[in-house]
PDB file of C-alpha atoms in Angstrom:
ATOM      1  CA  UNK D  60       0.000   0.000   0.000  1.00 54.00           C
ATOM      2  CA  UNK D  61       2.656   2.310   0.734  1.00 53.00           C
ATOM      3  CA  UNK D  62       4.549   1.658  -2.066  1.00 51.00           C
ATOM      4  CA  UNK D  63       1.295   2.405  -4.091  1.00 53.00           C
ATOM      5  CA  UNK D  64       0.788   5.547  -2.425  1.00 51.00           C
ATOM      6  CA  UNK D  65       4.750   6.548  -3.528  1.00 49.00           C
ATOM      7  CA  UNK D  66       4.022   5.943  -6.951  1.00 50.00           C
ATOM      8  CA  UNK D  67       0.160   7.979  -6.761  1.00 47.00           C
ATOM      9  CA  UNK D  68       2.409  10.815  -5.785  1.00 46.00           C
ATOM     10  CA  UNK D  69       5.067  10.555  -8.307  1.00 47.00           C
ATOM     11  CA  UNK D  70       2.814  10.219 -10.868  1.00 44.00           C
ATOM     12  CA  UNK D  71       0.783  13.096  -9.370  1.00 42.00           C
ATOM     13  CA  UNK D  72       3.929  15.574  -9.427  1.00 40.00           C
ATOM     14  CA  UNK D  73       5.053  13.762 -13.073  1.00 45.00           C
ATOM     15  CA  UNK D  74       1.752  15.061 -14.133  1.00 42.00           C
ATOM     16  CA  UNK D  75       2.055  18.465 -12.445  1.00 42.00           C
ATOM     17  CA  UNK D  76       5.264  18.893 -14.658  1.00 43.00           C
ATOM     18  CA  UNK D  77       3.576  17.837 -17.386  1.00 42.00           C
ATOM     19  CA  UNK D  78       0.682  21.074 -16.844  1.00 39.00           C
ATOM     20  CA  UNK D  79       3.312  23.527 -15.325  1.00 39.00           C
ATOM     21  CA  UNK D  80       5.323  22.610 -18.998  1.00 41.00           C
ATOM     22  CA  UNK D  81       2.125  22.970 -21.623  1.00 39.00           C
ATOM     23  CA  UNK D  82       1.787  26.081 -19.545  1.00 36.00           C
ATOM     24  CA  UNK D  83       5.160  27.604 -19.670  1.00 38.00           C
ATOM     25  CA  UNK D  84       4.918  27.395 -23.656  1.00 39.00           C
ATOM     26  CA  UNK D  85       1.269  27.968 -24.218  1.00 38.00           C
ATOM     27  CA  UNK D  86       1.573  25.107 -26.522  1.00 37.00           C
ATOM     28  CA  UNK D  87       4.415  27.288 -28.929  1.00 36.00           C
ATOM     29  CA  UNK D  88       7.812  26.396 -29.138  1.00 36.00           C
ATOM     30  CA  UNK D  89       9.928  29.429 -29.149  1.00 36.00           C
ATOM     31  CA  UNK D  90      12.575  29.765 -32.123  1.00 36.00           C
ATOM     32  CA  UNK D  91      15.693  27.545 -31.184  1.00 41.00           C
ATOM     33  CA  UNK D  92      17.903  30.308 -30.734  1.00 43.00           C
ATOM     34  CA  UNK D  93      16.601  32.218 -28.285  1.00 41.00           C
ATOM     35  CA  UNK D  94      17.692  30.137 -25.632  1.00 61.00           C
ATOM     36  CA  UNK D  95      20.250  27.899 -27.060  1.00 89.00           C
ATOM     37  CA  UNK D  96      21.275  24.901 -24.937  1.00 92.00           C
ATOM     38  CA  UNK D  97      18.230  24.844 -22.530  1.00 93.00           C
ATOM     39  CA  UNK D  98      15.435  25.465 -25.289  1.00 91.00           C
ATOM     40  CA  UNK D  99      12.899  23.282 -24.403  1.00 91.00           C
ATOM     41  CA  UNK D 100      14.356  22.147 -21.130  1.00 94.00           C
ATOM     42  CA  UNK D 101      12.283  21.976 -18.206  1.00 93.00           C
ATOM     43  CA  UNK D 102      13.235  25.205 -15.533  1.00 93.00           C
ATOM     44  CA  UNK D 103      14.505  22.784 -12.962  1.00 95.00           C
ATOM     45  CA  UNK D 104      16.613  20.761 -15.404  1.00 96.00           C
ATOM     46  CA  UNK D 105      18.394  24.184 -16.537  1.00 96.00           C
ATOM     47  CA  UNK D 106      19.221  25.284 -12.838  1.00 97.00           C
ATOM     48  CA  UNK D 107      20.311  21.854 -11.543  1.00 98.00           C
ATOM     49  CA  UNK D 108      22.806  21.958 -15.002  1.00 98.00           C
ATOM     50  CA  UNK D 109      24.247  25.512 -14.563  1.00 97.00           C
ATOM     51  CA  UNK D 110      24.556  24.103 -10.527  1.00 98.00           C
ATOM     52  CA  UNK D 111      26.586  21.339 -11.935  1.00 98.00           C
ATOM     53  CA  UNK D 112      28.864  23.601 -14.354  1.00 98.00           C
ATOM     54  CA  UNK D 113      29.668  25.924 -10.979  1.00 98.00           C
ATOM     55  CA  UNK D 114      30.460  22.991  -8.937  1.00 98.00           C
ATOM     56  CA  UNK D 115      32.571  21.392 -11.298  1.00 98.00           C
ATOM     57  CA  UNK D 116      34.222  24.531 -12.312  1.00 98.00           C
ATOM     58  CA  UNK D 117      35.319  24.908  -8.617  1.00 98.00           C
ATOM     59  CA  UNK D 118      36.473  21.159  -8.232  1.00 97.00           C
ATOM     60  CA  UNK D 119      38.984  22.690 -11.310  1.00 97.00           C
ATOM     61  CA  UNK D 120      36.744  20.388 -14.175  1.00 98.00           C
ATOM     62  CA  UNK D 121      35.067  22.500 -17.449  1.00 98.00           C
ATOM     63  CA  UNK D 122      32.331  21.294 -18.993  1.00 98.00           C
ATOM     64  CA  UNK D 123      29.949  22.496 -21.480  1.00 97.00           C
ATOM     65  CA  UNK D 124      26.659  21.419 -22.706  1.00 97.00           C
ATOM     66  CA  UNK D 125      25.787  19.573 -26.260  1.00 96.00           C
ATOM     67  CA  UNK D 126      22.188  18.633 -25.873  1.00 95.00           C
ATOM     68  CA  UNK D 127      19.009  19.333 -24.256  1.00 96.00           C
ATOM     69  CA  UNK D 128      15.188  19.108 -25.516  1.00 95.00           C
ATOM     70  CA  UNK D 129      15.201  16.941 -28.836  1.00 94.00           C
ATOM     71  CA  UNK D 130      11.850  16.347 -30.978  1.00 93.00           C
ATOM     72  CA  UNK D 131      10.583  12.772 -31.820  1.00 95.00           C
ATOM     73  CA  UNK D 132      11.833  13.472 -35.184  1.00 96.00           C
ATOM     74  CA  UNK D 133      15.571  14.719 -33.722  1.00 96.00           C
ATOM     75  CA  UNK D 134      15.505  11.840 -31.653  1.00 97.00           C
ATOM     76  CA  UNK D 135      15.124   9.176 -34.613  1.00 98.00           C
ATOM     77  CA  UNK D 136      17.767  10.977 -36.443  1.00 96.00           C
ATOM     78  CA  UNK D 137      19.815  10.196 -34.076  1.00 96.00           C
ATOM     79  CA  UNK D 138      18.523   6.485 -33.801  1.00 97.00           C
ATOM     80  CA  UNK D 139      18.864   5.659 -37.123  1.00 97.00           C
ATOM     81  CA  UNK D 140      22.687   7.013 -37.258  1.00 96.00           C
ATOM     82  CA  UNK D 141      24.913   3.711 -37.426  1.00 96.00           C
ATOM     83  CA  UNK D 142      21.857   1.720 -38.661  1.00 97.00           C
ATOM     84  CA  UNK D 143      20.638   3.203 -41.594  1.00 96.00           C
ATOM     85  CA  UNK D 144      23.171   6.735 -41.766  1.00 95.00           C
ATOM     86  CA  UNK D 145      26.368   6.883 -41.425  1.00 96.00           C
ATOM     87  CA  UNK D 146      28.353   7.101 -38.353  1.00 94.00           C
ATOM     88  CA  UNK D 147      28.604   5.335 -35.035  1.00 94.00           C
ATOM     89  CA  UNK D 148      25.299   3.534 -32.617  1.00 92.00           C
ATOM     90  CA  UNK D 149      24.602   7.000 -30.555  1.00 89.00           C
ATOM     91  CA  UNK D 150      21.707   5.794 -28.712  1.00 92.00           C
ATOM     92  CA  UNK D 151      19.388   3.094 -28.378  1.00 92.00           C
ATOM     93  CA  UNK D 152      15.954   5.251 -27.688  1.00 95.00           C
ATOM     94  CA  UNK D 153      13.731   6.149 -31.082  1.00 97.00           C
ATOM     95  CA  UNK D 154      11.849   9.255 -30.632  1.00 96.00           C
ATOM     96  CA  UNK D 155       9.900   9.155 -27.714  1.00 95.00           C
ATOM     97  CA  UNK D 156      11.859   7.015 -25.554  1.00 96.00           C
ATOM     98  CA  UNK D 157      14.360   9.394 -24.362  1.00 96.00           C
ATOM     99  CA  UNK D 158      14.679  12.195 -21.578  1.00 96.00           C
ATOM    100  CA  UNK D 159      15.585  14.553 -24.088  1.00 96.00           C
ATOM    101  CA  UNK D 160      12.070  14.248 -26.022  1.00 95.00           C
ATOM    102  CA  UNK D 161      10.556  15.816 -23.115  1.00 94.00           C
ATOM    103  CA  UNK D 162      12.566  18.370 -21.772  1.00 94.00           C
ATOM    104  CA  UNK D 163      14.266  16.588 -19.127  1.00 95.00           C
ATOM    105  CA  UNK D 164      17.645  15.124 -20.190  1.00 97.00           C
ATOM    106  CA  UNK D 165      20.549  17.294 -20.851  1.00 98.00           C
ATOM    107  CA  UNK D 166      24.325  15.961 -22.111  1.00 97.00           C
ATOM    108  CA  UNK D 167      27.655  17.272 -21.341  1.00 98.00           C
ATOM    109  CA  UNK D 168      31.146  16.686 -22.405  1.00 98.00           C
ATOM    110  CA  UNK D 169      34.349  18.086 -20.864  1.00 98.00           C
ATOM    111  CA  UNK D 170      36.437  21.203 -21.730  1.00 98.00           C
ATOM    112  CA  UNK D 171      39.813  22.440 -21.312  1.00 97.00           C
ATOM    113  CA  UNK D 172      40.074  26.376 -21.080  1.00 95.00           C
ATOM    114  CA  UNK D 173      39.603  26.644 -24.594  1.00 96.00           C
ATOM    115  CA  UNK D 174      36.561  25.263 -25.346  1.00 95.00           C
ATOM    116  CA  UNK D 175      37.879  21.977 -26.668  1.00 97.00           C
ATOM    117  CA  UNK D 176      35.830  18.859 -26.219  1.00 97.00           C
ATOM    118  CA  UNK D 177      37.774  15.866 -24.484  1.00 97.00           C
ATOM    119  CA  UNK D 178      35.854  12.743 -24.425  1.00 97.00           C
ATOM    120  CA  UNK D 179      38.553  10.759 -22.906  1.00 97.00           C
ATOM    121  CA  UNK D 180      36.683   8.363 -19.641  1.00 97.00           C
ATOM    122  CA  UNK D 181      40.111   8.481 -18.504  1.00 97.00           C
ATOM    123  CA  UNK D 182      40.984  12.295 -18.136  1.00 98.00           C
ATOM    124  CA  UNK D 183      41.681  13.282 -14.574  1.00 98.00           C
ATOM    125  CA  UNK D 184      42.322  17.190 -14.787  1.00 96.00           C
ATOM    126  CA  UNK D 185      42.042  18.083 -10.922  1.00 95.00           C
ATOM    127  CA  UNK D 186      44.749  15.114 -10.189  1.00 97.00           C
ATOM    128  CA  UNK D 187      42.253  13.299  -7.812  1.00 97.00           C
ATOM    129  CA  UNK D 188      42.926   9.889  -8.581  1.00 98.00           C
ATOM    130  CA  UNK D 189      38.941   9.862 -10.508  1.00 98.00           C
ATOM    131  CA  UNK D 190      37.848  10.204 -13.830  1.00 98.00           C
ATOM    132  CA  UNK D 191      36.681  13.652 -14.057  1.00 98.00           C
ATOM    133  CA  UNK D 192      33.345  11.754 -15.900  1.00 98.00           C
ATOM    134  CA  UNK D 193      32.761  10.334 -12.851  1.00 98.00           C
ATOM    135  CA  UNK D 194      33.152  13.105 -10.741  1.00 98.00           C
ATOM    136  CA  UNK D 195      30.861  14.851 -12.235  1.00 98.00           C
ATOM    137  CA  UNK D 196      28.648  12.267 -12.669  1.00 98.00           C
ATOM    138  CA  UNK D 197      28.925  12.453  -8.727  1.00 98.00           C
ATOM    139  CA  UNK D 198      28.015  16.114  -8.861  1.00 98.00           C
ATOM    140  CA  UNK D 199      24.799  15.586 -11.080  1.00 98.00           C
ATOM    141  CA  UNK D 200      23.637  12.887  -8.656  1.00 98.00           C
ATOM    142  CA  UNK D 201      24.123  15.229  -5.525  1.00 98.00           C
ATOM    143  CA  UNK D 202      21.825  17.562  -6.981  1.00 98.00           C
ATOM    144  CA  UNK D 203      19.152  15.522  -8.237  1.00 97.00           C
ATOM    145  CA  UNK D 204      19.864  14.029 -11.832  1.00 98.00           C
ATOM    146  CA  UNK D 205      20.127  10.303 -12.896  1.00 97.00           C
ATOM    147  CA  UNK D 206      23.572   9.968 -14.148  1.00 98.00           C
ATOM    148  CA  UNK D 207      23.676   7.810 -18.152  1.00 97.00           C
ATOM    149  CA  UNK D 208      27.075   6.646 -16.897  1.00 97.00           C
ATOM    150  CA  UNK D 209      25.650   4.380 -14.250  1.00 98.00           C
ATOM    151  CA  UNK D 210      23.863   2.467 -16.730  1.00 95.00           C
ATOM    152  CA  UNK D 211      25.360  -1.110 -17.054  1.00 94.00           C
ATOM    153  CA  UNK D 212      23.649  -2.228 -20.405  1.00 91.00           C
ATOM    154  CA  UNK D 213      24.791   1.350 -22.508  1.00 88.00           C
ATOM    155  CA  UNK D 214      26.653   3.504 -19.974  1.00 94.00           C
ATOM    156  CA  UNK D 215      25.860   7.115 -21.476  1.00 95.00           C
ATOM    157  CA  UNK D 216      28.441   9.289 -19.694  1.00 97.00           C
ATOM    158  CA  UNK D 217      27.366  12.614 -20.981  1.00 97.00           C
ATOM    159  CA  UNK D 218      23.696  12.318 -19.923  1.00 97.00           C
ATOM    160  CA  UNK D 219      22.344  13.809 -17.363  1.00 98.00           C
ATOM    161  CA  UNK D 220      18.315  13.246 -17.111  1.00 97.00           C
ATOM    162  CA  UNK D 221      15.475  13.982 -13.991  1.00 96.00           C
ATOM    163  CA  UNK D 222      12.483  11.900 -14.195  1.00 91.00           C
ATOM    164  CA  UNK D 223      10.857  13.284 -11.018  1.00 90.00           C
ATOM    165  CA  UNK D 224       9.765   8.934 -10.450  1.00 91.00           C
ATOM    166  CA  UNK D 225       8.068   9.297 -13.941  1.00 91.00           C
ATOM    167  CA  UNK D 226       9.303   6.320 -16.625  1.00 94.00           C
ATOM    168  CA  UNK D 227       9.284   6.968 -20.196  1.00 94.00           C
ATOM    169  CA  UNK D 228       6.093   4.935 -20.400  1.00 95.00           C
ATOM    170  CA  UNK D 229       4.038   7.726 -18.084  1.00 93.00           C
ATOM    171  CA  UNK D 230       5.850  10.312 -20.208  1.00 93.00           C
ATOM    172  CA  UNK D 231       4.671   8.701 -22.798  1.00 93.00           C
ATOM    173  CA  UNK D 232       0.975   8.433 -21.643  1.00 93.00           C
ATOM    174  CA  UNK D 233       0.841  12.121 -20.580  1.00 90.00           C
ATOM    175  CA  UNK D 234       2.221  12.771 -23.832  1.00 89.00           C
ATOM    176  CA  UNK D 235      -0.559  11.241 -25.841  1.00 90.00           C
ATOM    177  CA  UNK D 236      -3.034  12.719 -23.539  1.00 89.00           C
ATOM    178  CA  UNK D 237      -2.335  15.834 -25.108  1.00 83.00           C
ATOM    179  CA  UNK D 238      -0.583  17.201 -21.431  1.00 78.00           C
ATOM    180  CA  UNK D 239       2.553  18.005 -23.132  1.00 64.00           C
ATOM    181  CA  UNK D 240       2.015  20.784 -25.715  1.00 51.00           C
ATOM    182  CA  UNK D 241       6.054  21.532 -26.219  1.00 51.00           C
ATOM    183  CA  UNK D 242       7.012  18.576 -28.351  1.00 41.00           C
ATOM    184  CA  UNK D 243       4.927  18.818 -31.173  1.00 30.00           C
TER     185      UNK D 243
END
């Protein structure tokens, strides 16, 4: 019973997001540009990420954002690259099926002072003896976010996602309830 009750809630607050979201946008997407990186990202998602950035930053690791919101059709773009395009398996998830598709899933990579992406699992910039991918895996954890790298079947080290106890499959249902307005 209690573990029923959990889940009510969850659900309950999933769908709250949900409203607060269709809300937010009044159904309209605004052009991409305006708000680069966190276009389409849910509020909480973009101040959990820029908490990350500053906490990293002061542990002496730079990172910068790739990817935020994606639409279905972004999202089997990126499916089909490695399968039917060309280029390496990216993800697993067809539109739909991922974080990103509903503003909740954000990736990262890390930076040297330049800018420059180093996707290296091994890099240890701060000298702590830990992959700096892990530490701020760490960081993303501490402050709410489900970390891809903890995933055994396709660790996703950039990926940083909150699903406030909601699974793709209530995302999904919400979704095709007509609750969330921003993906279309």
């Amino acid at each position: 019973m209690q573990h029923s009750i959990k889940r009510y809630s969850q659900i309950l607050v999933g769908f709250a997001l949900l409203v607060t979201l269709s809300f937010t946008y009044d159904g309209e997407a605004e052009a991409a540009g305006t708000q680069g990186i966190y276009y389409g990202l849910h509020p909480d998602v973009v101040q959990k990420a820029e908490l990350v950035r500053q906490i990293a930053a002061e542990q002496g690791i730079l990172i910068r954002y790739t990817d935020g919101y994606r639409s279905f059709e972004q999202q089997d773009a990126l499916y089909n690259q490695g399968r039917i395009t060309e280029g390496p398996v990216v993800t697993n998830a067809r539109g739909g099926q991922s974080y990103h598709n509903y503003g909740l899933a954000i990736d990262f990579v890390l930076t040297d002072h330049y800018g420059n992406a180093h996707w290296e699992l091994d890099r240890d910039i701060n000298g702590n003896g830990v992959s700096d991918w892990v530490d701020v895996g760490n960081i993303a954890k501490s402050v709410g976010f489900t970390w891809g790298g903890d995933w055994a079947s396709f660790p996703d080290y950039p990926h940083l996602q909150l699903d406030y106890g909601m699974s793709l499959a209530d995302l999904q249902y919400w979704y095709n309830q007509g609750y969330y307005q921003f993906a279309y």
